[in-house]
PDB file of C-alpha atoms in Angstrom:
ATOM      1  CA  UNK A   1       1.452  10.355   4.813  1.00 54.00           C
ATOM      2  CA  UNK A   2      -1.850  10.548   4.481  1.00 58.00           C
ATOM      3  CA  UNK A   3      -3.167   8.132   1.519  1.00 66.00           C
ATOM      4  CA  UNK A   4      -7.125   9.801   0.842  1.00 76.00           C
ATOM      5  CA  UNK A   5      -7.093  11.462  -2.515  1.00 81.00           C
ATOM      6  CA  UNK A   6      -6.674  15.017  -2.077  1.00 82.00           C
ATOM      7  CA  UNK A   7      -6.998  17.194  -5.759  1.00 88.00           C
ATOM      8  CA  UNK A   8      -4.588  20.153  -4.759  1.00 88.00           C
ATOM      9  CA  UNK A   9      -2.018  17.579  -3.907  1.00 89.00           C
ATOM     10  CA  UNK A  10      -2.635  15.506  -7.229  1.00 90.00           C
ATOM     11  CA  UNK A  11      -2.178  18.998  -8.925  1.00 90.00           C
ATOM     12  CA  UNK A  12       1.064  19.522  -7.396  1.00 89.00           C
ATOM     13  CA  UNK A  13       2.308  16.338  -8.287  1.00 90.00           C
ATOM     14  CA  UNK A  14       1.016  16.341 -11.674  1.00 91.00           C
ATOM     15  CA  UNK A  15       3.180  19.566 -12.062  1.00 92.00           C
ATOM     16  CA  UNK A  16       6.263  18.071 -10.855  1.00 89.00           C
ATOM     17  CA  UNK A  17       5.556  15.298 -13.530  1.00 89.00           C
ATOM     18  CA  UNK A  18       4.666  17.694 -16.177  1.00 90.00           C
ATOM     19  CA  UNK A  19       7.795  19.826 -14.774  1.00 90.00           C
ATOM     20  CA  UNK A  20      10.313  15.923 -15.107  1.00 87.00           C
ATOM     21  CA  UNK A  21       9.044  14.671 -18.287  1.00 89.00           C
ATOM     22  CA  UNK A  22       7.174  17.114 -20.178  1.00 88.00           C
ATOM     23  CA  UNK A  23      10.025  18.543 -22.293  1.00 90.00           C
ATOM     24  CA  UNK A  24      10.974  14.504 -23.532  1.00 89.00           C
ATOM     25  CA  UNK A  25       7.075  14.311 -23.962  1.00 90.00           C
ATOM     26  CA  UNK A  26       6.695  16.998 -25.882  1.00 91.00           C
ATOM     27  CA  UNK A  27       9.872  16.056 -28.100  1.00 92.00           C
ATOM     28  CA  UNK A  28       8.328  12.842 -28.913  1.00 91.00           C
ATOM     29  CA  UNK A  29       4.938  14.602 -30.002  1.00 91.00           C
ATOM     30  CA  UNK A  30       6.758  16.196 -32.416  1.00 93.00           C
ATOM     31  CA  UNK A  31       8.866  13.474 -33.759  1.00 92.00           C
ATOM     32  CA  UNK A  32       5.732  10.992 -34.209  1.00 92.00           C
ATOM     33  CA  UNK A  33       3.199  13.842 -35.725  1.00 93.00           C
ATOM     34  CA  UNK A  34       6.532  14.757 -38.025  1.00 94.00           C
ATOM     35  CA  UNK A  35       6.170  11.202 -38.979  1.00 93.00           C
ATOM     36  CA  UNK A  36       2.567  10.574 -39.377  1.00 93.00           C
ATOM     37  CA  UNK A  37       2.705  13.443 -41.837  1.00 94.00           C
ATOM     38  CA  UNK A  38       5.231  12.144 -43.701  1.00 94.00           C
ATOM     39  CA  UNK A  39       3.118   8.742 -44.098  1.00 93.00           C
ATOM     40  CA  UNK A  40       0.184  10.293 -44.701  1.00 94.00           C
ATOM     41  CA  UNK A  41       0.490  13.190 -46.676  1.00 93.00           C
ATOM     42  CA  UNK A  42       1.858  12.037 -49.674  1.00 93.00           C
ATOM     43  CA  UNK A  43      -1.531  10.477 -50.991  1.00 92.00           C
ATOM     44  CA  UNK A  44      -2.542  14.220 -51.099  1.00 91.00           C
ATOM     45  CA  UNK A  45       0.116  15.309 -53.408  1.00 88.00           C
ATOM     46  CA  UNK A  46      -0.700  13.429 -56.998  1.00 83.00           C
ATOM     47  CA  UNK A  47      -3.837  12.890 -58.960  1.00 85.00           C
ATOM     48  CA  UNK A  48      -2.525   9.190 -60.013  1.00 85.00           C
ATOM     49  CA  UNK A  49      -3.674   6.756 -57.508  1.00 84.00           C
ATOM     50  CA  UNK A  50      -0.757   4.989 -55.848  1.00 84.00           C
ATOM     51  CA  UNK A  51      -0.953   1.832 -53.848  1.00 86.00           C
ATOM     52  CA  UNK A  52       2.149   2.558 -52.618  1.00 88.00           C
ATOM     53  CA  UNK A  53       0.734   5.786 -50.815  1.00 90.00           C
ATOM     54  CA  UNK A  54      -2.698   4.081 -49.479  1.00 90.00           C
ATOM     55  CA  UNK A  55      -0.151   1.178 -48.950  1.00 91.00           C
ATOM     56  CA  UNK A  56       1.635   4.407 -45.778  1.00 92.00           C
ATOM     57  CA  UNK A  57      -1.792   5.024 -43.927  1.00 93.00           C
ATOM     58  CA  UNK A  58      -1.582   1.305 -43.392  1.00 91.00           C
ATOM     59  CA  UNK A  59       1.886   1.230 -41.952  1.00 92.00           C
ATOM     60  CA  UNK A  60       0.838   4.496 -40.242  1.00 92.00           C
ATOM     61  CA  UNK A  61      -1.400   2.630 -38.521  1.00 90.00           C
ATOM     62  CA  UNK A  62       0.716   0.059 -37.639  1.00 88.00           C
ATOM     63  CA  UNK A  63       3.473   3.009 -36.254  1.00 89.00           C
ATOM     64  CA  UNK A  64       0.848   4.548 -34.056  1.00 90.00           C
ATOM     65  CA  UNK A  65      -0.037   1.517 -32.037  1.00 85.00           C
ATOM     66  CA  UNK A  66       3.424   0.401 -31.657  1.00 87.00           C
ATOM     67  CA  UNK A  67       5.371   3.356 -30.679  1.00 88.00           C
ATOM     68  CA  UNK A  68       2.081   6.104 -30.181  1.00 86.00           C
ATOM     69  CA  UNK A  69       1.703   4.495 -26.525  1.00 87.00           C
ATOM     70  CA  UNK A  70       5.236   3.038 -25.990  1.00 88.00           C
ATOM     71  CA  UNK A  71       7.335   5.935 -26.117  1.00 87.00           C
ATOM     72  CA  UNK A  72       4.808   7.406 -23.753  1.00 88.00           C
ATOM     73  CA  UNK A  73       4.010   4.882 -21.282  1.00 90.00           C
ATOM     74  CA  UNK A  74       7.756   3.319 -21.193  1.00 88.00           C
ATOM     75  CA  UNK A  75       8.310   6.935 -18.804  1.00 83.00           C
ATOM     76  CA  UNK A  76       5.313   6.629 -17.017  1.00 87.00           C
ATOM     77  CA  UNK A  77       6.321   5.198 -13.640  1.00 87.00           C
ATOM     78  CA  UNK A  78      10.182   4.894 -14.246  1.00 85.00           C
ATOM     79  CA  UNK A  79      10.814   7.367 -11.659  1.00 85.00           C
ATOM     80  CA  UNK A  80       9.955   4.835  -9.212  1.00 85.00           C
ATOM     81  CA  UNK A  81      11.759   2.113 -10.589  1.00 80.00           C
ATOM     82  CA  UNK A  82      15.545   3.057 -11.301  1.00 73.00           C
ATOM     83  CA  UNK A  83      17.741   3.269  -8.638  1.00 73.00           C
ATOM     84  CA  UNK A  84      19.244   6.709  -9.085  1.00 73.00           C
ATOM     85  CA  UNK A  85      15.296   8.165  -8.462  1.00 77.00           C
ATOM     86  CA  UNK A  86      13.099   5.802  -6.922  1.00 79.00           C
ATOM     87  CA  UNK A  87      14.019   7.330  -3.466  1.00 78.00           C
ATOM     88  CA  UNK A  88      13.424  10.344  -4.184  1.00 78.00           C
ATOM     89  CA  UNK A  89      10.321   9.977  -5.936  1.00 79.00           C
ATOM     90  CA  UNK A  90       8.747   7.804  -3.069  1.00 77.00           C
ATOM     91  CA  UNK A  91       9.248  10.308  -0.825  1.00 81.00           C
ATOM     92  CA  UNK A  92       7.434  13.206  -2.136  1.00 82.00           C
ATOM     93  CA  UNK A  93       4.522  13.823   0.205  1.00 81.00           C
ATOM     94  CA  UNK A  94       1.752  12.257  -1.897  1.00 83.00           C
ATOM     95  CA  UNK A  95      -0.649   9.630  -1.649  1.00 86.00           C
ATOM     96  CA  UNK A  96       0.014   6.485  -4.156  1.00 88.00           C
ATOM     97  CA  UNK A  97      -3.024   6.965  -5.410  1.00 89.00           C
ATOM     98  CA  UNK A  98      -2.124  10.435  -6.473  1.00 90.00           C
ATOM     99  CA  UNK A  99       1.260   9.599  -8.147  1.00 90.00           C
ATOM    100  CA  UNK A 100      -0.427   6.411 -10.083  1.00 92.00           C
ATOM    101  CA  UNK A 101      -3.220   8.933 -11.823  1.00 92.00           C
ATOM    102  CA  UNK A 102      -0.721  11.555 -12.335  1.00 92.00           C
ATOM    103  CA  UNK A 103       1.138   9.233 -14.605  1.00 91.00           C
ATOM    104  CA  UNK A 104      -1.432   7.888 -16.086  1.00 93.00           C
ATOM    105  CA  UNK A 105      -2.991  10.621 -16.290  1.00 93.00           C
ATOM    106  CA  UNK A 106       0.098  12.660 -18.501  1.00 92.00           C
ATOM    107  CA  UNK A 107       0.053   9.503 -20.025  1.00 92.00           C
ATOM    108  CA  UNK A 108      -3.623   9.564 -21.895  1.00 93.00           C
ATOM    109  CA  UNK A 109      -3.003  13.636 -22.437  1.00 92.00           C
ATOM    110  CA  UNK A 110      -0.855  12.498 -25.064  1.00 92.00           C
ATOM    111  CA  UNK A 111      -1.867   8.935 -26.098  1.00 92.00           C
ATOM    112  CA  UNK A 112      -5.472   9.781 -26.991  1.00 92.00           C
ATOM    113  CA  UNK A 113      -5.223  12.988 -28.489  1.00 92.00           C
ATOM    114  CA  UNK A 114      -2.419  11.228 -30.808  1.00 92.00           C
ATOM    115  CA  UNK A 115      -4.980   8.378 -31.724  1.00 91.00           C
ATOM    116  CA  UNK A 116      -7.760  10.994 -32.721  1.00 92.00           C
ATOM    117  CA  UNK A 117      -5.189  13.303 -34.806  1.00 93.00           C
ATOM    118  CA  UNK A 118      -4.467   9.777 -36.643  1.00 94.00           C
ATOM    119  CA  UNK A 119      -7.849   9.026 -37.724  1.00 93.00           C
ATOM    120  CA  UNK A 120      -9.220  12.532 -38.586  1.00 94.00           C
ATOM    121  CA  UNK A 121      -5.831  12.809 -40.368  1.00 94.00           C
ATOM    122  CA  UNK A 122      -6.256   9.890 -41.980  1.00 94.00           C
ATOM    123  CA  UNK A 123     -10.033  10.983 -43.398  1.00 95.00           C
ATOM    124  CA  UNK A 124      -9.459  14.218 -44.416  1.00 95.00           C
ATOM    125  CA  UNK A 125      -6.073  13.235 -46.372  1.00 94.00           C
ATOM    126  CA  UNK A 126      -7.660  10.365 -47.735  1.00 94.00           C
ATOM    127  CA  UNK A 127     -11.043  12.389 -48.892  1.00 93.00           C
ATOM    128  CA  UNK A 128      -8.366  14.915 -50.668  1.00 93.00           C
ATOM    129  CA  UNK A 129      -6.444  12.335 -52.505  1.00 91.00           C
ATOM    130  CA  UNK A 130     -10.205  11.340 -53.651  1.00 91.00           C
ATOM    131  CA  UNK A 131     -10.718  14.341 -54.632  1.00 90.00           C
ATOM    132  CA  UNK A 132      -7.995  15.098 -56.769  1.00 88.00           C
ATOM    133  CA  UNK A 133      -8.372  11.447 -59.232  1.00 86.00           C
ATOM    134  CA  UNK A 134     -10.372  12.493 -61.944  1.00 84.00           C
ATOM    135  CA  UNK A 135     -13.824  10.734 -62.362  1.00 81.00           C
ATOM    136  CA  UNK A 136     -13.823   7.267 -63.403  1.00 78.00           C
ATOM    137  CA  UNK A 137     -10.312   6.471 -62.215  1.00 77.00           C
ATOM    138  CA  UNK A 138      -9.253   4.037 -58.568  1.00 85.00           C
ATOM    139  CA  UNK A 139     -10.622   5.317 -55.386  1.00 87.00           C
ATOM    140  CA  UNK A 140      -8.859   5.372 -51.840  1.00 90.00           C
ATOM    141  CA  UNK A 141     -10.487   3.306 -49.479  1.00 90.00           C
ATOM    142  CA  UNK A 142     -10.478   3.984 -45.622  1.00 91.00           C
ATOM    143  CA  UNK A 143      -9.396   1.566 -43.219  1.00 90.00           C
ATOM    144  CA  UNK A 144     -12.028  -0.438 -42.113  1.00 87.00           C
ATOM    145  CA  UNK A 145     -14.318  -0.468 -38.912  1.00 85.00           C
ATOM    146  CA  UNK A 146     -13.050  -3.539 -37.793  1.00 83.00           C
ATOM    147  CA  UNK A 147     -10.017  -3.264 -38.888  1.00 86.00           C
ATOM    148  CA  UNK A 148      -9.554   0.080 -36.392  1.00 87.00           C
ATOM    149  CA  UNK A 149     -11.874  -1.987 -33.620  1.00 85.00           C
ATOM    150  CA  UNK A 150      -8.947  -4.445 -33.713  1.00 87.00           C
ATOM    151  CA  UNK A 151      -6.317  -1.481 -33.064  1.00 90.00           C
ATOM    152  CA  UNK A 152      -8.030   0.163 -30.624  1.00 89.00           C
ATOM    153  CA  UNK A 153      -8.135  -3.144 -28.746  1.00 88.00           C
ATOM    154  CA  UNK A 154      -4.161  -3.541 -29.023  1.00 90.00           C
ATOM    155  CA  UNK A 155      -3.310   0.021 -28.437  1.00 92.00           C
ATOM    156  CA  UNK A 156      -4.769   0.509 -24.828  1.00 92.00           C
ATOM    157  CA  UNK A 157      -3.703  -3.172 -24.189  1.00 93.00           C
ATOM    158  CA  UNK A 158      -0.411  -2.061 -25.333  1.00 92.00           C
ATOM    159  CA  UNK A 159       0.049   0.990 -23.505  1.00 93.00           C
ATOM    160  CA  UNK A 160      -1.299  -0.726 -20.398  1.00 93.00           C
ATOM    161  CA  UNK A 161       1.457  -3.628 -20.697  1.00 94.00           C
ATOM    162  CA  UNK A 162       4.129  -1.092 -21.003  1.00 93.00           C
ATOM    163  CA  UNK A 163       2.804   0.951 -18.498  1.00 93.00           C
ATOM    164  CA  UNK A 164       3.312  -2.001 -16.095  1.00 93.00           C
ATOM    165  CA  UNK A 165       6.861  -2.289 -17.318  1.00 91.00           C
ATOM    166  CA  UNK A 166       8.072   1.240 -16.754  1.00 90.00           C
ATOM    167  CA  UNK A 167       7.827   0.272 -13.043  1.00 90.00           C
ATOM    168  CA  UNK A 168       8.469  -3.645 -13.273  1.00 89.00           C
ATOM    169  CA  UNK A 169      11.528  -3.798 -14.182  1.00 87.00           C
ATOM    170  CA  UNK A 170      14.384  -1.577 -12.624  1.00 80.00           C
ATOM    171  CA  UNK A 171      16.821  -1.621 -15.958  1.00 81.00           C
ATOM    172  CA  UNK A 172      16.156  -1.200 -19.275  1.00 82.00           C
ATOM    173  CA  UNK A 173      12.304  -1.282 -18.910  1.00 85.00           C
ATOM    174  CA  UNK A 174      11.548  -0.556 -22.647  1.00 87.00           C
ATOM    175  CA  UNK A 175      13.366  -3.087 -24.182  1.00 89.00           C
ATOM    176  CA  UNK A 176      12.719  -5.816 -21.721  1.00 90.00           C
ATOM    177  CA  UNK A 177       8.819  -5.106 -21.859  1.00 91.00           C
ATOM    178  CA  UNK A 178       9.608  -5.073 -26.065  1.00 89.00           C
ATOM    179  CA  UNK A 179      10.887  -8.591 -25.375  1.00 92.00           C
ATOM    180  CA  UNK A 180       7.857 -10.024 -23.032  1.00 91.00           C
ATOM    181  CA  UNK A 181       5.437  -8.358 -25.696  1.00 90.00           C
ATOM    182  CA  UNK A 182       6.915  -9.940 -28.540  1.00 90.00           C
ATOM    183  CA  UNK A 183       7.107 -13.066 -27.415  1.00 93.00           C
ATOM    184  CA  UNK A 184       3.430 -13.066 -26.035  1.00 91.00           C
ATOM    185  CA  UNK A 185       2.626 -11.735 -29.814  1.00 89.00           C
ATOM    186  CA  UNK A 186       4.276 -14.829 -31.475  1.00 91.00           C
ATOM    187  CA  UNK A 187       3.017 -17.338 -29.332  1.00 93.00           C
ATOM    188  CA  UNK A 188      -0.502 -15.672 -29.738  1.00 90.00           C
ATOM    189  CA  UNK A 189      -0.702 -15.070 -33.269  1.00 89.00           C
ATOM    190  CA  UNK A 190       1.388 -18.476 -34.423  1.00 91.00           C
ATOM    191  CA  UNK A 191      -0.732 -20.415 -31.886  1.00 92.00           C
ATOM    192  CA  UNK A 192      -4.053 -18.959 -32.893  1.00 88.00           C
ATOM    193  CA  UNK A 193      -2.753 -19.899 -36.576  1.00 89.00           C
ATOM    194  CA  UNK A 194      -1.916 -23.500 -35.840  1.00 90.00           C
ATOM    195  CA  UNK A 195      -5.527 -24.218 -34.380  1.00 90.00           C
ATOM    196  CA  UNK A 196      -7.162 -22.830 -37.321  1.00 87.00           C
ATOM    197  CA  UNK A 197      -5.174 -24.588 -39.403  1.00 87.00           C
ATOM    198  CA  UNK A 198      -5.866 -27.567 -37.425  1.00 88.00           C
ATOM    199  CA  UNK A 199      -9.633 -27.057 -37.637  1.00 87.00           C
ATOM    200  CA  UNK A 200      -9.981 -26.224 -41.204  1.00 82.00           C
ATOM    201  CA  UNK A 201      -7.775 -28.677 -42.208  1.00 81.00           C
ATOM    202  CA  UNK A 202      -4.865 -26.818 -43.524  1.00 83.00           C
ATOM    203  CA  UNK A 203      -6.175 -25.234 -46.359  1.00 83.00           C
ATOM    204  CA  UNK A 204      -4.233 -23.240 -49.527  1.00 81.00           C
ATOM    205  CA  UNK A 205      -4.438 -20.060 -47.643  1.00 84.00           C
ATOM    206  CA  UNK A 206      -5.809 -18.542 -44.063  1.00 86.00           C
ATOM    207  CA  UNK A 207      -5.796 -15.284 -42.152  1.00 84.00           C
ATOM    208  CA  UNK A 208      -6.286 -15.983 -38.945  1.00 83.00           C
ATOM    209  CA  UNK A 209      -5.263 -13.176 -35.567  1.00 83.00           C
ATOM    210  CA  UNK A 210      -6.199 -13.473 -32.033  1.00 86.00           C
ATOM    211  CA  UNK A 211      -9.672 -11.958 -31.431  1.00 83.00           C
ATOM    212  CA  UNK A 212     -11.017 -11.792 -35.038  1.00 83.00           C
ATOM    213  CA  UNK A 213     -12.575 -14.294 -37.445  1.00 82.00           C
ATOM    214  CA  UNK A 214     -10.986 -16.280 -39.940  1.00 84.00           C
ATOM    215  CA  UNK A 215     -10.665 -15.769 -44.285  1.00 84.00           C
ATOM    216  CA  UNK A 216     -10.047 -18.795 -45.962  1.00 86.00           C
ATOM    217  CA  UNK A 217      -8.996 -19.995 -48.965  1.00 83.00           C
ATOM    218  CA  UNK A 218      -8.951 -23.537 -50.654  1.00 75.00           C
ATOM    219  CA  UNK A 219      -8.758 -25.249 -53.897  1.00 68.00           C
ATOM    220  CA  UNK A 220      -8.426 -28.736 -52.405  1.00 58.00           C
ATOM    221  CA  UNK A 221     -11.513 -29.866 -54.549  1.00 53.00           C
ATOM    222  CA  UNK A 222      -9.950 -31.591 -57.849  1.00 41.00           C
ATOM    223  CA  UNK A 223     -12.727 -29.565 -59.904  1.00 40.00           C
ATOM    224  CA  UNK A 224     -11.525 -26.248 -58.647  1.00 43.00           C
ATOM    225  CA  UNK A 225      -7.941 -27.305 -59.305  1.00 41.00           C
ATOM    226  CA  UNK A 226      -8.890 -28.023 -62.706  1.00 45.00           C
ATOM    227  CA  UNK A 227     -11.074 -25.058 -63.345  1.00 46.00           C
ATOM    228  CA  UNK A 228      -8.267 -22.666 -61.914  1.00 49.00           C
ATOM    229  CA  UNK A 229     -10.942 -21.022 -59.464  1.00 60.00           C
ATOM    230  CA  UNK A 230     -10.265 -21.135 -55.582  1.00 67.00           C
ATOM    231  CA  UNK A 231     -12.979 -21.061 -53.088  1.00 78.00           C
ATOM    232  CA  UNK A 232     -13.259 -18.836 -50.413  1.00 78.00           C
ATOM    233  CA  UNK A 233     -14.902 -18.856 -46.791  1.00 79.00           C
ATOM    234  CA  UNK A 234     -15.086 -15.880 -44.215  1.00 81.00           C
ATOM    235  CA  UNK A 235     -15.851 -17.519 -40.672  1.00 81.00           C
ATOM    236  CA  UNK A 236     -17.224 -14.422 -38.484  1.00 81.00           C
ATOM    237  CA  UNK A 237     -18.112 -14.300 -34.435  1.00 81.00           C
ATOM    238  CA  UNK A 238     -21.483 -13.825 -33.509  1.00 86.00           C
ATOM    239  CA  UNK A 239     -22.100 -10.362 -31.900  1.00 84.00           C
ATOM    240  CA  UNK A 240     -22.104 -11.956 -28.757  1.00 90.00           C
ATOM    241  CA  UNK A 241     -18.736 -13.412 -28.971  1.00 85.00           C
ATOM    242  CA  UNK A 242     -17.592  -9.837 -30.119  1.00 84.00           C
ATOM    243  CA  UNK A 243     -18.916  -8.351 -27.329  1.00 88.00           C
ATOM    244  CA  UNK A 244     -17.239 -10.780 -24.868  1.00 90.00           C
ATOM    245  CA  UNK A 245     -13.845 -10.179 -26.572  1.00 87.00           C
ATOM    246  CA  UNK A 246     -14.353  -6.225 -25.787  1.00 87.00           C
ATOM    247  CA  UNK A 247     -14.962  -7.126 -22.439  1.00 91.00           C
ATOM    248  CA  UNK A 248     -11.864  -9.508 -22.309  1.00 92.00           C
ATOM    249  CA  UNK A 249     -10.090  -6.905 -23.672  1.00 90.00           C
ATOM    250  CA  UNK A 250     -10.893  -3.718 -21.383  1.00 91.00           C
ATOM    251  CA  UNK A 251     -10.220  -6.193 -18.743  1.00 94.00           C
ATOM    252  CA  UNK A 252      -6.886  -7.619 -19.244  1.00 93.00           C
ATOM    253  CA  UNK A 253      -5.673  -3.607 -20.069  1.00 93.00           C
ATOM    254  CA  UNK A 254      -7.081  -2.776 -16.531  1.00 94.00           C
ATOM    255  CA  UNK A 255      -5.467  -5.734 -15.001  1.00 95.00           C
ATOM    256  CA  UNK A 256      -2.089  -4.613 -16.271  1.00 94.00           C
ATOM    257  CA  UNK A 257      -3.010  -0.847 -14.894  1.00 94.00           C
ATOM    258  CA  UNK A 258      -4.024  -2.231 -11.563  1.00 94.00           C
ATOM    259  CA  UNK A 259      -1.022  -4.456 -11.290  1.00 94.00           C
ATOM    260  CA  UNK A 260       1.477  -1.505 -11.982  1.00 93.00           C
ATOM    261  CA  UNK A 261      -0.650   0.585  -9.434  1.00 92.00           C
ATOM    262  CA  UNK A 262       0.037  -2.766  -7.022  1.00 92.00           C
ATOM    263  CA  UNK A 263       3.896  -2.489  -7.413  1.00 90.00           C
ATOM    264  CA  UNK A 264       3.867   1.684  -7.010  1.00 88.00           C
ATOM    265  CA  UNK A 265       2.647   0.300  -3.440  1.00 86.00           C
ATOM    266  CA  UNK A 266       5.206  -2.218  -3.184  1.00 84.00           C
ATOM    267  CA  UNK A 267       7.535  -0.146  -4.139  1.00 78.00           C
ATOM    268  CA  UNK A 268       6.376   2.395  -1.066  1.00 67.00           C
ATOM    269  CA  UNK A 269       5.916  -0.062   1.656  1.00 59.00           C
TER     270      UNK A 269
END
């Protein structure tokens, strides 16, 4: 077979993907924008501010990075991994460089229109629930900048980890890449902790994730016990080391694309 990138045969085979998986696709579109309504609609819907409704965009948040590439990407390349397929799918006359950006490609046709339906969503709802306090009274806020640099980071990293997985492992690929994630998560997060702890010398209170800077706060000084006041610190990155952690992290979600692109040709030798 002839391994050159040819863009009729990538259209073929990007219809037989869209012709294998786009009905389960399309199922989970509806069942996550079902749900990301029902998060973040409700701060439309009362002119009493509620921090249990600006409390949902939060957790919406939180919903579309977990399972807004996972459900996705866990189908990606599984046609080449299971046993009652992979034959089959290897031997459809296309290049693996052809199958690898069809599935990736079906893959970001959901994934990124998802992630900008969240955040316009998220603005316009928020903006109406504004609008509908009277004057005077609690404002929504909208997540922060950094706050959504921080997600963007872990959703492509996410969906490129899982991506990898669809085709690493031959049985039950979702919930053994759930596993490896997790437990890369708490070692991250708990060891990232730990050496700020270890720094700042344990004080009352820190917030600490991989990737970000650190809030801290301490009433270790016998005055500030005394005067009931607690002081607080906010340790930042210089741009610089910002901009290095961007890099780090377009880099490690392209390793985990190339390395799933490295087994598809494992898989075909």
């Amino acid at each position: 077979m002839n391994q050159t990138f040819d863009i009729h045969r990538f259209a073929l085979i990007l219809k037989l993907d869209v012709a294998e998986k786009g009905r389960n696709l399309l199922l989970l579109a509806a069942l996550l924008i079902t749900s990301l309504l029902l998060m973040l609609l409700p701060i439309t819907m009362s002119k009493e501010p509620s921090g249990l409704r600006e409390a949902l965009h939060y957790m919406a948040l939180f919903m579309v990075m977990i399972f807004g590439t996972t459900f996705y990407s866990s189908y990606a390349l599984t046609q080449y991994s299971a046993p009652s397929s992979c034959i089959a799918a290897l031997m459809v006359p296309a290049s693996k460089v052809e199958k690898f950006l069809s599935a990736m490609f079906l893959n970001f046709v959901f994934i990124i229109p998802f992630l900008f339906f969240f955040i316009k969503l998220h603005h316009v709802t928020i903006d109406i629930g504004n609008s509908m306090i009277p004057a005077g009274g609690y404002k929504y806020s909208y997540i922060s900048d950094d706050v959504f640099a921080y997600f963007l980071y872990c959703y492509f990293i996410l969906h490129a980890v899982v991506f990898l997985g669809s085709i690493y492992f031959t049985k039950a690929s979702y919930i053994k890449t759930a596993v490896f994630v997790l437990i890369i998560t708490l070692i991250a997060v708990f060891g990232n902790l730990a050496i700020a702890n270890l720094i700042t010398g344990y004080p009352e209170k820190i917030v600490a994730f991989p990737m970000t800077g650190w809030k801290i706060w301490d009433n270790s000084d016998m005055f500030m016990i005394r005067d009931g006041h607690t002081k607080f610190y906010q340790i930042l990155h210089p741009d610089n080391a910002v901009f290095a952690f961007r890099v780090f992290a377009a880099l490690l979600a392209l390793s985990f694309w190339y390395i799933a692109y490295v087994r598809l040709r494992e898989k075909e030798i």
